[in-house]
mmCIF file of C-alpha atoms and ligand atoms in Angstrom:
data_model
loop_
_atom_site.group_PDB
_atom_site.id
_atom_site.type_symbol
_atom_site.label_atom_id
_atom_site.label_comp_id
_atom_site.label_asym_id
_atom_site.label_seq_id
_atom_site.Cartn_x
_atom_site.Cartn_y
_atom_site.Cartn_z
ATOM 1 C CA ILE A 271 -3.283 5.871 -14.721
ATOM 2 C CA MET A 272 -3.388 2.368 -16.173
ATOM 3 C CA ASP A 273 -6.757 1.298 -17.600
ATOM 4 C CA ASP A 274 -6.837 -2.253 -16.345
ATOM 5 C CA CYS A 275 -5.149 -1.697 -12.984
ATOM 6 C CA LEU A 276 -7.281 -2.271 -9.877
ATOM 7 C CA PHE A 277 -5.306 0.147 -7.711
ATOM 8 C CA CYS A 278 -5.255 2.881 -10.374
ATOM 9 C CA LYS A 279 -9.057 2.563 -10.421
ATOM 10 C CA ILE A 280 -9.157 2.872 -6.643
ATOM 11 C CA ILE A 281 -7.023 6.045 -6.813
ATOM 12 C CA ALA A 282 -9.376 7.440 -9.485
ATOM 13 C CA ASN A 283 -12.384 6.563 -7.290
ATOM 14 C CA GLU A 284 -13.759 4.276 -9.988
ATOM 15 C CA ILE A 285 -13.708 1.440 -7.472
ATOM 16 C CA PRO A 286 -14.663 2.223 -3.869
ATOM 17 C CA SER A 287 -12.143 1.877 -1.054
ATOM 18 C CA SER A 288 -11.822 2.804 2.607
ATOM 19 C CA LYS A 289 -9.300 5.604 2.231
ATOM 20 C CA VAL A 290 -7.181 6.476 5.247
ATOM 21 C CA TYR A 291 -4.730 8.923 3.623
ATOM 22 C CA GLU A 292 -4.168 10.818 0.392
ATOM 23 C CA ASP A 293 -1.775 13.471 -0.839
ATOM 24 C CA ASP A 294 -0.536 14.519 -4.272
ATOM 25 C CA GLU A 295 1.694 11.451 -4.657
ATOM 26 C CA LEU A 296 0.417 8.783 -2.259
ATOM 27 C CA PHE A 297 -2.823 6.997 -1.439
ATOM 28 C CA ALA A 298 -3.545 4.622 1.466
ATOM 29 C CA PHE A 299 -6.611 2.483 2.113
ATOM 30 C CA LYS A 300 -7.790 -0.503 4.088
ATOM 31 C CA ASP A 301 -7.109 -3.926 2.633
ATOM 32 C CA LEU A 302 -10.430 -5.489 1.607
ATOM 33 C CA TYR A 303 -9.373 -8.889 3.015
ATOM 34 C CA PRO A 304 -7.472 -7.882 6.169
ATOM 35 C CA LYS A 305 -4.898 -10.339 7.486
ATOM 36 C CA ALA A 306 -4.823 -8.597 10.894
ATOM 37 C CA ASP A 307 -6.992 -6.110 12.801
ATOM 38 C CA VAL A 308 -5.117 -3.301 11.070
ATOM 39 C CA HIS A 309 -4.187 -3.907 7.439
ATOM 40 C CA ILE A 310 -3.480 -0.870 5.284
ATOM 41 C CA LEU A 311 -2.113 -0.648 1.757
ATOM 42 C CA VAL A 312 0.048 2.327 0.796
ATOM 43 C CA ILE A 313 0.470 3.005 -2.908
ATOM 44 C CA PRO A 314 2.016 5.643 -5.149
ATOM 45 C CA LYS A 315 -0.447 7.426 -7.430
ATOM 46 C CA LEU A 316 2.063 6.841 -10.186
ATOM 47 C CA HIS A 317 1.541 3.407 -11.692
ATOM 48 C CA ILE A 318 4.681 1.413 -10.934
ATOM 49 C CA GLU A 319 4.364 -2.340 -11.342
ATOM 50 C CA SER A 320 6.480 -3.434 -8.383
ATOM 51 C CA LEU A 321 9.885 -2.936 -6.790
ATOM 52 C CA ASP A 322 11.183 -4.516 -10.005
ATOM 53 C CA GLY A 323 9.771 -1.547 -11.930
ATOM 54 C CA LEU A 324 11.689 1.077 -9.991
ATOM 55 C CA THR A 325 14.303 3.379 -11.489
ATOM 56 C CA SER A 326 16.411 6.083 -9.872
ATOM 57 C CA ASP A 327 13.675 8.529 -10.961
ATOM 58 C CA HIS A 328 11.549 7.061 -8.168
ATOM 59 C CA GLN A 329 14.076 7.649 -5.394
ATOM 60 C CA ASN A 330 12.253 10.534 -3.715
ATOM 61 C CA LEU A 331 8.846 8.878 -4.123
ATOM 62 C CA ILE A 332 9.981 5.663 -2.447
ATOM 63 C CA ALA A 333 11.622 7.549 0.380
ATOM 64 C CA LYS A 334 8.411 9.497 0.875
ATOM 65 C CA MET A 335 6.395 6.251 1.011
ATOM 66 C CA MET A 336 8.717 4.702 3.574
ATOM 67 C CA LEU A 337 8.671 7.812 5.741
ATOM 68 C CA LYS A 338 4.864 7.835 5.653
ATOM 69 C CA LEU A 339 4.531 4.283 7.026
ATOM 70 C CA PRO A 340 5.155 4.966 10.748
ATOM 71 C CA GLU A 341 2.887 8.016 10.561
ATOM 72 C CA LEU A 342 0.037 5.953 9.093
ATOM 73 C CA ALA A 343 0.669 3.146 11.589
ATOM 74 C CA ARG A 344 0.381 5.622 14.466
ATOM 75 C CA ASP A 345 -2.823 7.032 12.942
ATOM 76 C CA GLN A 346 -4.210 3.488 13.028
ATOM 77 C CA GLY A 347 -3.450 3.221 16.733
ATOM 78 C CA LEU A 348 -0.421 0.966 16.354
ATOM 79 C CA LYS A 349 1.613 2.452 19.191
ATOM 80 C CA ASP A 350 4.078 -0.369 19.768
ATOM 81 C CA GLY A 351 5.050 -1.257 16.248
ATOM 82 C CA PHE A 352 3.835 -2.703 12.991
ATOM 83 C CA ARG A 353 4.817 -5.061 10.183
ATOM 84 C CA THR A 354 5.597 -3.917 6.639
ATOM 85 C CA ILE A 355 5.365 -6.322 3.707
ATOM 86 C CA ILE A 356 6.140 -5.694 0.031
ATOM 87 C CA ASN A 357 5.492 -8.616 -2.319
ATOM 88 C CA THR A 358 7.295 -8.479 -5.659
ATOM 89 C CA GLY A 359 6.291 -10.511 -8.712
ATOM 90 C CA PRO A 360 4.769 -13.982 -8.892
ATOM 91 C CA GLY A 361 7.718 -15.410 -6.988
ATOM 92 C CA GLY A 362 6.985 -12.990 -4.153
ATOM 93 C CA GLY A 363 3.267 -13.679 -4.117
ATOM 94 C CA GLN A 364 2.278 -10.305 -5.595
ATOM 95 C CA GLU A 365 -1.343 -10.396 -6.756
ATOM 96 C CA VAL A 366 -1.968 -6.787 -7.772
ATOM 97 C CA GLY A 367 0.518 -5.322 -10.274
ATOM 98 C CA HIS A 368 0.698 -1.825 -8.784
ATOM 99 C CA LEU A 369 3.418 -1.300 -6.178
ATOM 100 C CA HIS A 370 2.014 -1.390 -2.654
ATOM 101 C CA MET A 371 3.349 -1.543 0.869
ATOM 102 C CA HIS A 372 1.291 -3.490 3.414
ATOM 103 C CA ILE A 373 1.069 -2.173 6.978
ATOM 104 C CA LEU A 374 -0.122 -4.845 9.408
ATOM 105 C CA GLY A 375 -0.603 -4.745 13.132
ATOM 106 C CA GLY A 376 -2.874 -4.918 16.118
ATOM 107 C CA LYS A 377 -4.642 -8.042 17.194
ATOM 108 C CA ASN A 378 -4.520 -11.256 15.152
ATOM 109 C CA LEU A 379 -1.214 -10.453 13.484
ATOM 110 C CA PRO A 380 -0.320 -13.772 11.842
ATOM 111 C CA GLY A 381 3.107 -15.334 11.927
ATOM 112 C CA PHE A 382 5.181 -15.743 8.791
ATOM 113 C CA LYS A 383 4.314 -18.868 6.827
HETATM 114 P P1 LIG B 630 -0.374 -8.562 -2.856
HETATM 115 O O1 LIG B 630 -0.675 -10.034 -2.679
HETATM 116 O O2 LIG B 630 0.850 -8.112 -2.145
HETATM 117 O O3 LIG B 630 -0.398 -8.173 -4.320
HETATM 118 O O4 LIG B 630 -1.534 -7.795 -2.120
HETATM 119 C C1 LIG B 630 -2.707 -7.407 -2.745
HETATM 120 C C2 LIG B 630 -3.665 -7.046 -1.640
HETATM 121 O O5 LIG B 630 -4.743 -6.340 -2.199
HETATM 122 C C3 LIG B 630 -4.243 -8.256 -0.910
HETATM 123 O O6 LIG B 630 -3.909 -8.172 0.480
HETATM 124 C C4 LIG B 630 -5.754 -8.130 -1.146
HETATM 125 O O7 LIG B 630 -6.500 -8.489 -0.003
HETATM 126 C C5 LIG B 630 -5.900 -6.654 -1.461
HETATM 127 N N1 LIG B 630 -7.042 -6.293 -2.283
HETATM 128 C C6 LIG B 630 -7.489 -6.936 -3.393
HETATM 129 N N2 LIG B 630 -8.537 -6.275 -3.916
HETATM 130 C C7 LIG B 630 -8.743 -5.187 -3.132
HETATM 131 C C8 LIG B 630 -9.675 -4.106 -3.143
HETATM 132 N N3 LIG B 630 -10.609 -3.988 -4.101
HETATM 133 N N4 LIG B 630 -9.591 -3.172 -2.161
HETATM 134 C C9 LIG B 630 -8.663 -3.269 -1.198
HETATM 135 N N5 LIG B 630 -7.749 -4.247 -1.133
HETATM 136 C C10 LIG B 630 -7.798 -5.203 -2.088
HETATM 137 ZN ZN1 LIG B 631 -1.871 1.065 -11.314
#
């Protein structure tokens, strides 16, 4: 848990969120400013800054996150596919410094800019 991290506070329930999934290592919730009809964020409970903060210690955790994505997408009713986005660092447009995978889909899915 990082004191000044928005997503750590969401995990700790200090800031409200619309949770869609939780287990001992992962947490998933609805994006507050959805860019499509379905927009979910999947995060590790462990505070990792970004893909740039990964080490080989995180191998199993990352695999677990990736494997969870299609399951969560199906739970959201996305039967014919979904988009996954991971922004890394300022150059990648990352705004929250706690690793997160976006799941987007359904109606109003925007094109890439
Ligand atoms: P990124 O730009 O990849 O760092 O994505 C951060 C995402 O967090 C954006 O899509 C925001 O809409 C979303 N976001 C920011 N604050 C909150 C919040 N309090 N609850 C849920 N999602 C949030
Ligand atoms: Zn954090």
